[in-house]
mmCIF file with all atom_site columns, C-alpha atoms and ligand atoms in Angstrom:
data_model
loop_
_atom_site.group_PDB
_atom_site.id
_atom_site.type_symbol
_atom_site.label_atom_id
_atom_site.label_alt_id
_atom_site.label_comp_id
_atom_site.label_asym_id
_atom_site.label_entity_id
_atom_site.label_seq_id
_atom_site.pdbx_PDB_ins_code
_atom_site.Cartn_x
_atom_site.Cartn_y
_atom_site.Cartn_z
_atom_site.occupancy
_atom_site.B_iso_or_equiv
_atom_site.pdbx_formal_charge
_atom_site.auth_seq_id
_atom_site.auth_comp_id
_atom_site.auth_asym_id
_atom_site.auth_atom_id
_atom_site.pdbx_PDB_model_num
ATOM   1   C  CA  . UNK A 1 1   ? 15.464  15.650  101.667 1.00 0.00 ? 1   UNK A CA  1
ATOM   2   C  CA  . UNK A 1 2   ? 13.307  14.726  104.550 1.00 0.00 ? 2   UNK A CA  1
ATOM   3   C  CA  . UNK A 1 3   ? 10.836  12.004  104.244 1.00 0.00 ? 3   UNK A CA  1
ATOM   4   C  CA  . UNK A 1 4   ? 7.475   13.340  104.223 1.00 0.00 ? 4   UNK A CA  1
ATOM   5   C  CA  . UNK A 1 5   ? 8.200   16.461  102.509 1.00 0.00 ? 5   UNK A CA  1
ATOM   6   C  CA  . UNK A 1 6   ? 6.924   16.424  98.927  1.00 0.00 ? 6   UNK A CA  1
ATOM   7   C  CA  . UNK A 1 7   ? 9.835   17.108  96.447  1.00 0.00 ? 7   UNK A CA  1
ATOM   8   C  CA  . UNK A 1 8   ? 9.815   20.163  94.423  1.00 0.00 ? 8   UNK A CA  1
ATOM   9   C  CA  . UNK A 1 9   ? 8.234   19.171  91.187  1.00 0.00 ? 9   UNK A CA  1
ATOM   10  C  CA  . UNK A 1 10  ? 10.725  18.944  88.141  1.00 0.00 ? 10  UNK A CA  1
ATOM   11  C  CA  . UNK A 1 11  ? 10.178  21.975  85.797  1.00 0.00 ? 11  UNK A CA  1
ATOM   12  C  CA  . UNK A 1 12  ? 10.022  19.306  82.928  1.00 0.00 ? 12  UNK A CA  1
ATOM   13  C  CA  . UNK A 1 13  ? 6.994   18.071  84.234  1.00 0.00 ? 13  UNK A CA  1
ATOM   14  C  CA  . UNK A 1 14  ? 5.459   21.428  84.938  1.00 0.00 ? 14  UNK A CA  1
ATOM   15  C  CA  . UNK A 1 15  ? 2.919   21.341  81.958  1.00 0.00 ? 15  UNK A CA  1
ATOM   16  C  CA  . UNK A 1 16  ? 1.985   18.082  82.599  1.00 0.00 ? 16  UNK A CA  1
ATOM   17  C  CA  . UNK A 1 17  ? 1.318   18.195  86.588  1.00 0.00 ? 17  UNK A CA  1
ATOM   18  C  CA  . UNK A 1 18  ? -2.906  18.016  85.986  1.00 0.00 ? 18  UNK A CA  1
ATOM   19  C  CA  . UNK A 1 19  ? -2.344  14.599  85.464  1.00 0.00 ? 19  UNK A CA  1
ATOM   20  C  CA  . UNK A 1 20  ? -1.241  14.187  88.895  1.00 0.00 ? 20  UNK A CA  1
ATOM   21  C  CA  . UNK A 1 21  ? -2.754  12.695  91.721  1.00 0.00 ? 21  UNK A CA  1
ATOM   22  C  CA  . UNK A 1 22  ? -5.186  9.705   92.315  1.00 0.00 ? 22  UNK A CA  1
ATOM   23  C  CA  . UNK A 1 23  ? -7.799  9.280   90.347  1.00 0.00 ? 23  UNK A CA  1
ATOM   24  C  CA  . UNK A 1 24  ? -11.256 6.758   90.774  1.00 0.00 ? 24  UNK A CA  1
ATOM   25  C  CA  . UNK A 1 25  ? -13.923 5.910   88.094  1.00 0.00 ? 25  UNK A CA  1
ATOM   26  C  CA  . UNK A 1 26  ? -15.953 3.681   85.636  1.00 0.00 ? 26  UNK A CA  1
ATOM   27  C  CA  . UNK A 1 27  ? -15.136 2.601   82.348  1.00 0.00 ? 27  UNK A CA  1
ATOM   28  C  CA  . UNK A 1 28  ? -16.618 0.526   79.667  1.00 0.00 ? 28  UNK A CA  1
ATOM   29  C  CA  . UNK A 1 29  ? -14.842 -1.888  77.474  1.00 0.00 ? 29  UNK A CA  1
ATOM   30  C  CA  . UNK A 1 30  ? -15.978 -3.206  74.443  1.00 0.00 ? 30  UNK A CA  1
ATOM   31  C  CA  . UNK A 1 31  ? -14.604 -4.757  71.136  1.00 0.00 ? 31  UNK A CA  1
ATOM   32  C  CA  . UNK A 1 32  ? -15.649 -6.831  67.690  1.00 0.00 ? 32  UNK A CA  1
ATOM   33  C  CA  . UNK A 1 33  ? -14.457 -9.806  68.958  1.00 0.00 ? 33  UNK A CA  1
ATOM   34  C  CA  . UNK A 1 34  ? -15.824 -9.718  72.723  1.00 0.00 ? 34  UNK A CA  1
ATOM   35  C  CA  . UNK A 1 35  ? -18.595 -9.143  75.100  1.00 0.00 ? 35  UNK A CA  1
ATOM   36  C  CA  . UNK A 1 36  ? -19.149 -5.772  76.203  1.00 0.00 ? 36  UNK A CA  1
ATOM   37  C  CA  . UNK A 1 37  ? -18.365 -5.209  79.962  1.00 0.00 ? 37  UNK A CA  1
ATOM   38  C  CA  . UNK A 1 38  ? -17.732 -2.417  82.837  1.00 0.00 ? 38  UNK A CA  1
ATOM   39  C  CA  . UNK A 1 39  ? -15.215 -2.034  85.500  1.00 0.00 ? 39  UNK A CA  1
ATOM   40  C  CA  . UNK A 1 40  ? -13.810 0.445   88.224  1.00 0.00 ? 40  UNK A CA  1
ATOM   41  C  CA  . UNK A 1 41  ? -10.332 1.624   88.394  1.00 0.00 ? 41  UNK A CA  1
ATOM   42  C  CA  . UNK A 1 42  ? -8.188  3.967   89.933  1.00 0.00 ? 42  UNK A CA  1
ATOM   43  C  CA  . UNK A 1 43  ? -5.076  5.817   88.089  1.00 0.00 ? 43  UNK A CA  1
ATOM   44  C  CA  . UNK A 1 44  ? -2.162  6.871   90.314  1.00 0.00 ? 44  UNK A CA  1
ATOM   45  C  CA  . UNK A 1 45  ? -0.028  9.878   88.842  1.00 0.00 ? 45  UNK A CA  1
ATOM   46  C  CA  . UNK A 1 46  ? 3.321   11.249  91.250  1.00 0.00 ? 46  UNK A CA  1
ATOM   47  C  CA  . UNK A 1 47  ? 6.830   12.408  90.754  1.00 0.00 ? 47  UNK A CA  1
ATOM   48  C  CA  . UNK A 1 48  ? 9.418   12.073  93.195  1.00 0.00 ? 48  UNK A CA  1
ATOM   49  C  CA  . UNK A 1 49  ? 11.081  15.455  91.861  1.00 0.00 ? 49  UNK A CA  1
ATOM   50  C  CA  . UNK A 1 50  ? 12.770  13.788  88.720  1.00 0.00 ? 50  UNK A CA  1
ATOM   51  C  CA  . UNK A 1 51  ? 11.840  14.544  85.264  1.00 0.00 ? 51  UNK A CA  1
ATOM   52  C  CA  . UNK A 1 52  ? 9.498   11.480  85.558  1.00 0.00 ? 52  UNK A CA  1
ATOM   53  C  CA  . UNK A 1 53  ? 5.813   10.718  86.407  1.00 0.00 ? 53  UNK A CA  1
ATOM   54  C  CA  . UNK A 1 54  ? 5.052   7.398   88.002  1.00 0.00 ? 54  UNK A CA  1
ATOM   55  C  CA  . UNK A 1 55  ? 1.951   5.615   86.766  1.00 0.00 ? 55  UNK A CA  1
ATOM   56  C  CA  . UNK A 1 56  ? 0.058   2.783   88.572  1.00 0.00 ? 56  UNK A CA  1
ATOM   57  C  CA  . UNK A 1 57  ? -3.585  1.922   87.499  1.00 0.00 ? 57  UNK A CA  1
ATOM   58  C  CA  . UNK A 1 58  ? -5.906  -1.079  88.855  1.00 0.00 ? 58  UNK A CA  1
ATOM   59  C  CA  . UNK A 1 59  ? -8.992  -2.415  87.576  1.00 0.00 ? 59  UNK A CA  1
ATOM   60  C  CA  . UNK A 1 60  ? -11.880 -4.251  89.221  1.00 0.00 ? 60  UNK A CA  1
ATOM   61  C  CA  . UNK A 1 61  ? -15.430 -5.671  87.475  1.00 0.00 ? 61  UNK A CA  1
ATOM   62  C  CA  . UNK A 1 62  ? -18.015 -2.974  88.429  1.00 0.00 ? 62  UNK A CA  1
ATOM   63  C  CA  . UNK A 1 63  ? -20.817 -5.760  89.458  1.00 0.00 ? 63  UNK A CA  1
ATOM   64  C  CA  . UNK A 1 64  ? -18.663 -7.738  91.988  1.00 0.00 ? 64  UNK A CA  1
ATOM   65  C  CA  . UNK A 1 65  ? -14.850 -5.611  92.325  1.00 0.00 ? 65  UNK A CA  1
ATOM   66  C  CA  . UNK A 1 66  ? -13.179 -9.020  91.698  1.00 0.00 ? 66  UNK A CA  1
ATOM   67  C  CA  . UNK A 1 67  ? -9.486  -7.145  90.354  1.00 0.00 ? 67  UNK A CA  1
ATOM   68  C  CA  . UNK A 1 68  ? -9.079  -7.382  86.626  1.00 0.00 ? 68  UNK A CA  1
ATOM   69  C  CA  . UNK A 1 69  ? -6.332  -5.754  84.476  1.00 0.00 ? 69  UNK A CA  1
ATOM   70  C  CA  . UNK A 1 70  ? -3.579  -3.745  85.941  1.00 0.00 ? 70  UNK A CA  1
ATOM   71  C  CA  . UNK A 1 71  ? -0.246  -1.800  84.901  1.00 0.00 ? 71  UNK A CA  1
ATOM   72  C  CA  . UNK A 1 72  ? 2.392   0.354   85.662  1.00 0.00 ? 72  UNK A CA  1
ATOM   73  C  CA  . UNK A 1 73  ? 4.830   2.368   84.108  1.00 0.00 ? 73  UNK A CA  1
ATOM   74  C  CA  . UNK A 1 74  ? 6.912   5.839   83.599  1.00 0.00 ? 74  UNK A CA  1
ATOM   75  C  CA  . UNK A 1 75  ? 5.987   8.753   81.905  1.00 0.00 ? 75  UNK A CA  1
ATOM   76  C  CA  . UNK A 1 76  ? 8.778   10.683  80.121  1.00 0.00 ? 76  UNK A CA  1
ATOM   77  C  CA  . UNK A 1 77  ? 7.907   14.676  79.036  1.00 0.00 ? 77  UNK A CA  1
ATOM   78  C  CA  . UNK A 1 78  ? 10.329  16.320  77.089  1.00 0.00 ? 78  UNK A CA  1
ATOM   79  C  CA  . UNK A 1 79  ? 10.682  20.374  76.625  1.00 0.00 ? 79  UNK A CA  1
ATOM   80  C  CA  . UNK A 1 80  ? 9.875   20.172  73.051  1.00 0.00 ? 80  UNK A CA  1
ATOM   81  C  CA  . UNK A 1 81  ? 6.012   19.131  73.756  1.00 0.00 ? 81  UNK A CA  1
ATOM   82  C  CA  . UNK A 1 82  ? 6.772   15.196  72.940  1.00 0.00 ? 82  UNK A CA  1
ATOM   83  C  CA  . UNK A 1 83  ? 6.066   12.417  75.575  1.00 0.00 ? 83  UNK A CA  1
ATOM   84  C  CA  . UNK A 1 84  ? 7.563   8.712   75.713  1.00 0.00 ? 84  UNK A CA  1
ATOM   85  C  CA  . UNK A 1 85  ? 4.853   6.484   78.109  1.00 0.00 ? 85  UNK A CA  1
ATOM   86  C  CA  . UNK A 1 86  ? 6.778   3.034   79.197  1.00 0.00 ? 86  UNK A CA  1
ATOM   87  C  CA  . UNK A 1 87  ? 3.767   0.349   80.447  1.00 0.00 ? 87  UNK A CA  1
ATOM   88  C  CA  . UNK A 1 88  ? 4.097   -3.074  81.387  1.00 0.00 ? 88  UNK A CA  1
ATOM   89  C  CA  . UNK A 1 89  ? 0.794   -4.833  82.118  1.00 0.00 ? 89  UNK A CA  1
ATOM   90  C  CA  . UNK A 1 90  ? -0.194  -7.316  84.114  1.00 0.00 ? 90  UNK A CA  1
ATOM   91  C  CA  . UNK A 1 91  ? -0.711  -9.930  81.448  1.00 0.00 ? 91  UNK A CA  1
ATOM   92  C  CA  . UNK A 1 92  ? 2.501   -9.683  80.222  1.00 0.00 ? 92  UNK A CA  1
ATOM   93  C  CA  . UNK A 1 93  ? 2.445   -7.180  77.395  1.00 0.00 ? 93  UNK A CA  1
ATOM   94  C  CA  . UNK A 1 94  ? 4.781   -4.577  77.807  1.00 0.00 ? 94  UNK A CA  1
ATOM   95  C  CA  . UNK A 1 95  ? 4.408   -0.751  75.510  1.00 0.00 ? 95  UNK A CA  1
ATOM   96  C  CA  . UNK A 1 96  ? 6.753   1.522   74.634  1.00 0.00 ? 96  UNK A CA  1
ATOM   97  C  CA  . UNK A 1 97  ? 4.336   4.773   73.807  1.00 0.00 ? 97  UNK A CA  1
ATOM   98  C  CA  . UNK A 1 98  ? 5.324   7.935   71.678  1.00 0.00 ? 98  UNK A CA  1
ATOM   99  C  CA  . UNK A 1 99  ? 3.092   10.957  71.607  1.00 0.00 ? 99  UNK A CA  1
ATOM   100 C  CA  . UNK A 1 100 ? 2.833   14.669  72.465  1.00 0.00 ? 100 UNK A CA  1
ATOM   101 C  CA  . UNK A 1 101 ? 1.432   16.855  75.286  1.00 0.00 ? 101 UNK A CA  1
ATOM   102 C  CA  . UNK A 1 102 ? -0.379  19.836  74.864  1.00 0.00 ? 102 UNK A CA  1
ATOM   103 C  CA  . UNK A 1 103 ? -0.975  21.851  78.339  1.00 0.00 ? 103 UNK A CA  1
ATOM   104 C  CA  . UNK A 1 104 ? -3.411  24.253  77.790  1.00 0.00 ? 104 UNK A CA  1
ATOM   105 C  CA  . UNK A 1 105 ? -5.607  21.985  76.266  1.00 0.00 ? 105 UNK A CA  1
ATOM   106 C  CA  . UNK A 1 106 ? -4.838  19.257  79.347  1.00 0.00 ? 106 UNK A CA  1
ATOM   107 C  CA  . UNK A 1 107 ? -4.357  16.367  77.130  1.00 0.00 ? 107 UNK A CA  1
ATOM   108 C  CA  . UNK A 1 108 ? -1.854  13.567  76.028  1.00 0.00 ? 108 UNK A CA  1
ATOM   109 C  CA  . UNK A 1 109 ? -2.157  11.367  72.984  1.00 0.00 ? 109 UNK A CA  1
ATOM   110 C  CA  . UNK A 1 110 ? 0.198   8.473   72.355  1.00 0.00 ? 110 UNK A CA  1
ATOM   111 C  CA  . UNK A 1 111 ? 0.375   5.772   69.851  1.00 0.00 ? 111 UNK A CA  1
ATOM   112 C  CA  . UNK A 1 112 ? 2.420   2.393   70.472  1.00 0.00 ? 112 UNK A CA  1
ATOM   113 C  CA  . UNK A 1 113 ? 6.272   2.629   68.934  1.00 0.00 ? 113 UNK A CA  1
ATOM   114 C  CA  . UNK A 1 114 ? 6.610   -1.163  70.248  1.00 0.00 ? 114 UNK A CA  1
ATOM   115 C  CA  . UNK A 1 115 ? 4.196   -3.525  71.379  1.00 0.00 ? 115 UNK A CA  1
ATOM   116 C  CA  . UNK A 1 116 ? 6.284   -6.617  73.284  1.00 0.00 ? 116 UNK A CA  1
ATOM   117 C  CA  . UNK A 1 117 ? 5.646   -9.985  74.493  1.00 0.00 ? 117 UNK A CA  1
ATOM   118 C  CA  . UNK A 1 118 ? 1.872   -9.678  73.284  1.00 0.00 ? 118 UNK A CA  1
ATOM   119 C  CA  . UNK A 1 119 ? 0.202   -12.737 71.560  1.00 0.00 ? 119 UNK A CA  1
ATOM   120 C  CA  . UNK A 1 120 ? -2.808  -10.495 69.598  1.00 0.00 ? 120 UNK A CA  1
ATOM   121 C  CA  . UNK A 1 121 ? -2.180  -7.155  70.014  1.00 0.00 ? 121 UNK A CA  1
ATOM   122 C  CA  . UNK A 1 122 ? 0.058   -5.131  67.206  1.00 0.00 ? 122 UNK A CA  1
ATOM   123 C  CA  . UNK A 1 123 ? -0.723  -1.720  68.349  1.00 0.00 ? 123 UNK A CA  1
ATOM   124 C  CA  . UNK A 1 124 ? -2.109  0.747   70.937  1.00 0.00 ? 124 UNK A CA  1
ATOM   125 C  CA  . UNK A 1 125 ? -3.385  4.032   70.977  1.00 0.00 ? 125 UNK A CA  1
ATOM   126 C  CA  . UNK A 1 126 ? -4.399  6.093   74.325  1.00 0.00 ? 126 UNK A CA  1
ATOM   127 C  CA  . UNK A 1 127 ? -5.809  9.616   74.888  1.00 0.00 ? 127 UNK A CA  1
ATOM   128 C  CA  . UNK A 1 128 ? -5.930  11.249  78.064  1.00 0.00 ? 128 UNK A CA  1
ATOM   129 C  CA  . UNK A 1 129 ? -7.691  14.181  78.775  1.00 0.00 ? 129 UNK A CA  1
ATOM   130 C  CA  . UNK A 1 130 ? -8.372  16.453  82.063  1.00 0.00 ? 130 UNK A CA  1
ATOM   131 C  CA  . UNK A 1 131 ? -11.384 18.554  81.861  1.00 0.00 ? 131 UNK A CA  1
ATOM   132 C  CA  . UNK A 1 132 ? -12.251 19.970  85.412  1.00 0.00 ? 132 UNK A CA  1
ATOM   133 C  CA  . UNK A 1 133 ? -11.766 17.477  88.064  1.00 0.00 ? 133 UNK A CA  1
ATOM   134 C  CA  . UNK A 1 134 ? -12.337 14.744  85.791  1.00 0.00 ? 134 UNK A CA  1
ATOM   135 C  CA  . UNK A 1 135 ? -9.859  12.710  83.585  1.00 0.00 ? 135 UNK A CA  1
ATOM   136 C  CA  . UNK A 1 136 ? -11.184 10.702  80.777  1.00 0.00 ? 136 UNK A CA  1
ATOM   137 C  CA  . UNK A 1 137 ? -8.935  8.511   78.495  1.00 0.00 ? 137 UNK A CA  1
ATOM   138 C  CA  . UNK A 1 138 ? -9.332  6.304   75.507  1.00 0.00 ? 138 UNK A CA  1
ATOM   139 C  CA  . UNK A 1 139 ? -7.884  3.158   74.732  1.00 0.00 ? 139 UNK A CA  1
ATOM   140 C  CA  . UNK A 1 140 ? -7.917  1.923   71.424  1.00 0.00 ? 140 UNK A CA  1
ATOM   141 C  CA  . UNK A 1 141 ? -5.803  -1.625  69.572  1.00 0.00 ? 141 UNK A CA  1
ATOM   142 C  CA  . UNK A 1 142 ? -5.393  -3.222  66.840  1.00 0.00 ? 142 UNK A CA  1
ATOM   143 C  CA  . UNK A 1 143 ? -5.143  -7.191  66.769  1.00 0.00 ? 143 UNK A CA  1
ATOM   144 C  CA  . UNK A 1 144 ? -4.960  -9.591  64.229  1.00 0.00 ? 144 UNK A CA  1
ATOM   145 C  CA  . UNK A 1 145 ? -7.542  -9.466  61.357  1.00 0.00 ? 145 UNK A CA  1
ATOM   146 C  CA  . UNK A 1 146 ? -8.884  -5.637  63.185  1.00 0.00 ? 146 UNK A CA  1
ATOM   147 C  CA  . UNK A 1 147 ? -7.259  -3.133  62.669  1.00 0.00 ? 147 UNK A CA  1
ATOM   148 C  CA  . UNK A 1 148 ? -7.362  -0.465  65.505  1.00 0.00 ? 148 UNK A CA  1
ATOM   149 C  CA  . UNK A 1 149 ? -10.419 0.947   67.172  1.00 0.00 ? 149 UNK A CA  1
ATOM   150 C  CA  . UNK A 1 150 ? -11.934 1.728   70.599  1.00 0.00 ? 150 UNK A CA  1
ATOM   151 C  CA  . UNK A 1 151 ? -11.401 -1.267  73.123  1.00 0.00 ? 151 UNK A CA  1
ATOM   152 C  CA  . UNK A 1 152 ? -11.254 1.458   77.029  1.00 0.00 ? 152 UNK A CA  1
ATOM   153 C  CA  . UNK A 1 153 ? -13.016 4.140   77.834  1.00 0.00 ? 153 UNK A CA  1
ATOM   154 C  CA  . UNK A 1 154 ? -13.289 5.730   81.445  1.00 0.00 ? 154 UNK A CA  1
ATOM   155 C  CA  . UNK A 1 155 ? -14.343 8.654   83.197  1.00 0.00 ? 155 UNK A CA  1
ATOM   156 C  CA  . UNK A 1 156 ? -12.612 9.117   86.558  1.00 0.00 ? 156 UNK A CA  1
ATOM   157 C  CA  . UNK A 1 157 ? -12.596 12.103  89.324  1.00 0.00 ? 157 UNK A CA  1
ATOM   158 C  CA  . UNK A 1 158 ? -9.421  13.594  91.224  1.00 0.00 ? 158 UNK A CA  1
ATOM   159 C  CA  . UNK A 1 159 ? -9.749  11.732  94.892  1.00 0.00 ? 159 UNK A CA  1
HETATM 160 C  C1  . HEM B 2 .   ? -10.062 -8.751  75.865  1.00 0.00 ? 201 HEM B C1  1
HETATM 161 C  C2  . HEM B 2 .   ? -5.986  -6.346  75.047  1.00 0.00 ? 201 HEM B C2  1
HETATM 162 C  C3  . HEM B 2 .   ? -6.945  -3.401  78.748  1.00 0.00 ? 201 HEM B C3  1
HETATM 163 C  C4  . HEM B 2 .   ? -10.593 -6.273  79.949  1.00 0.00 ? 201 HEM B C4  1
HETATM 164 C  C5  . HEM B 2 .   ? -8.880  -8.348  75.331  1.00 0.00 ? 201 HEM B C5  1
HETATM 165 C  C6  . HEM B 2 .   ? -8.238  -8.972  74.208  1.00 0.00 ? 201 HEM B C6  1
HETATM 166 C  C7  . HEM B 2 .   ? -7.098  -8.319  73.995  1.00 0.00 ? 201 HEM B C7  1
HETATM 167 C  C8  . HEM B 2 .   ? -7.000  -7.260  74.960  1.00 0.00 ? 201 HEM B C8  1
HETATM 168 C  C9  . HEM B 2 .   ? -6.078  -8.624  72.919  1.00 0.00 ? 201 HEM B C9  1
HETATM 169 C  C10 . HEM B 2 .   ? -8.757  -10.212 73.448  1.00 0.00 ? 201 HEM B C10 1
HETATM 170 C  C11 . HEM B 2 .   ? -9.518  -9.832  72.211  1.00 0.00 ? 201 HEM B C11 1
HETATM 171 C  C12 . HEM B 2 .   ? -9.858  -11.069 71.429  1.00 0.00 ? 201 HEM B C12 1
HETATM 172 O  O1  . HEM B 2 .   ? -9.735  -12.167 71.947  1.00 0.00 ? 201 HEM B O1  1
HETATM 173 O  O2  . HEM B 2 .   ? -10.231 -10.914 70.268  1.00 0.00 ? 201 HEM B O2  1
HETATM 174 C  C13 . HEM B 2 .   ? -5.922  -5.304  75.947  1.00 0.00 ? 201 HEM B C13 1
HETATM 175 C  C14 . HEM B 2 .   ? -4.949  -4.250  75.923  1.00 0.00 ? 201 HEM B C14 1
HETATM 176 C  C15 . HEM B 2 .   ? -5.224  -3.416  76.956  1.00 0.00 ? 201 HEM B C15 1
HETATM 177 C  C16 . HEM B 2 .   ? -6.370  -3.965  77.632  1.00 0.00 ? 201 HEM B C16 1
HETATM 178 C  C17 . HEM B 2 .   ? -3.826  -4.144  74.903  1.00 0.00 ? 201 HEM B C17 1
HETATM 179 C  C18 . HEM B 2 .   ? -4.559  -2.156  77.385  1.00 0.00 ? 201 HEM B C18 1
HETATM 180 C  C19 . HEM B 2 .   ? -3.874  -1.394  76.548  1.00 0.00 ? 201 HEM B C19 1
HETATM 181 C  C20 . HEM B 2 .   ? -7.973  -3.970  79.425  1.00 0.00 ? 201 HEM B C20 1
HETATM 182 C  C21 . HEM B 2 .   ? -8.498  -3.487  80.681  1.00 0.00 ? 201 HEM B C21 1
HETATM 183 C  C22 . HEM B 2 .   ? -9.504  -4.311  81.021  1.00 0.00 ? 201 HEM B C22 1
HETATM 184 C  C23 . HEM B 2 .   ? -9.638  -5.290  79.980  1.00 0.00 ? 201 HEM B C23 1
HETATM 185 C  C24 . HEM B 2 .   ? -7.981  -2.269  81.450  1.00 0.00 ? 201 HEM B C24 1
HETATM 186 C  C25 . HEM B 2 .   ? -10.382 -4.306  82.245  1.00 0.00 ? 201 HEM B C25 1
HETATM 187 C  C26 . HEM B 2 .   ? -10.734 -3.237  82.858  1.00 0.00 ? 201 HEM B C26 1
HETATM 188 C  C27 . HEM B 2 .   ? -10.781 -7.150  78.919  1.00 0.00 ? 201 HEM B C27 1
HETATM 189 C  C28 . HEM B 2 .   ? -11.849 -8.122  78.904  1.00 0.00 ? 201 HEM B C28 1
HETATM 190 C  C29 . HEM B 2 .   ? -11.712 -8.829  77.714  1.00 0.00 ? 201 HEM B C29 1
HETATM 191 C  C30 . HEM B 2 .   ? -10.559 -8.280  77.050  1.00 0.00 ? 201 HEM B C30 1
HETATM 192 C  C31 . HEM B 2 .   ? -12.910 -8.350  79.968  1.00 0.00 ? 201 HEM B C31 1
HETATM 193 C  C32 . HEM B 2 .   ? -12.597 -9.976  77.226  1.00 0.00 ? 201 HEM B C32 1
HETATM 194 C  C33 . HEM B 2 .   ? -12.013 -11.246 77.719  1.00 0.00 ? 201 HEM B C33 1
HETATM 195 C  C34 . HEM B 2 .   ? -12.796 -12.423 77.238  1.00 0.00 ? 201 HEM B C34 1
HETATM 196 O  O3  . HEM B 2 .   ? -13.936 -12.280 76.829  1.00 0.00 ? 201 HEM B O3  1
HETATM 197 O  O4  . HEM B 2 .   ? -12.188 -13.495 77.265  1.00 0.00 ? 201 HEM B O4  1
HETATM 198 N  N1  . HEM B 2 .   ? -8.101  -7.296  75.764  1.00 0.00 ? 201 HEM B N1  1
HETATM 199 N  N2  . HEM B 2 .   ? -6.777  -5.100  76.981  1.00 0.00 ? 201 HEM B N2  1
HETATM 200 N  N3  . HEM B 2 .   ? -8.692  -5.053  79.019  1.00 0.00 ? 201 HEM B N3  1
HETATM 201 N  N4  . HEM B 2 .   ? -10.048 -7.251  77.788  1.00 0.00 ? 201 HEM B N4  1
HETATM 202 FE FE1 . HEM B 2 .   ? -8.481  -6.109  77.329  1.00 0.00 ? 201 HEM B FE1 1
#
């Protein structure tokens, strides 16, 4: 294949291809044990014509842009409407997600099979959602002594 030219998309990934592109937005963080705060980011979705979507995110604190929190990872559709999501973040942690996809109604919801390397977190949950040109998501854990609840939330537009 010549470089340059975009790669057919894998049929796999078909119901799944509003999440790609590059996304920019705000989001608000928040949770029992912390101060409140707000940041920018920008999500990275793309497939290089496997059965795979690349993910890439980066954070920045919405007052000054100094970088905060950032990960990567794979996203892994299957036929049957179920979804694997492999992270690794930038402090350390690393997530194996489960979850399902559902294409008409543009969303993906995953909770954490395996949480690794982490030294509070025991679980994750994220929801993603594309309404329009906008993608919203959800991120919710649970840490010692809380169980799980809202920590992310972001609204971001299709660049
Ligand atoms: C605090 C986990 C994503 C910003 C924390 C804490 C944990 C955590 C365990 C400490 C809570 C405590 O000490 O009680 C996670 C996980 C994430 C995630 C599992 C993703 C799944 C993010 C992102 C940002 C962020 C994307 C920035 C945009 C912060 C900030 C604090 C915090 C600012 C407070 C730090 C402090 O006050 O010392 N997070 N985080 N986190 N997180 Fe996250």
């Amino acid at each position: 294949m010549a470089e340059g030219n975009p790669p057919p998309l894998h049929p796999v990934l078909q119901p799944l291809s509003f999440l790609l592109g590059t996304w920019r937005g705000q989001g608000e963080g928040g949770f029992p044990t912390i101060q409140s705060f707000k940041y920018g980011e920008e999500i990275k979705l793309w497939h290089s014509g496997k059965p795979v979507i690349a993910y890439s995110q980066k954070t920045w604190k919405a007052a000054s842009g100094e970088p905060m929190h950032a990960e990567s990872g794979y996203w892994r559709p299957k036929p049957d409407g179920s979804i694997e999501v492999i992270i690794a973040q930038s402090t350390g942690l690393a997530e194996v997600q489960k979850g399902i996809y559902d294409a008409e109604r543009k969303m993906v919801q995953l909770q954490s099979d395996a949480v690794c390397n982490a030294s509070k977190v025991l679980s994750i949950g994220r929801v993603f959602e594309v309404k329009g040109d906008e993608l919203m998501y959800t991120v919710e854990m649970g840490i010692h002594g809380h169980d799980q609840q809202p920590h992310l939330r972001a609204v971001l537009k299709k660049v």
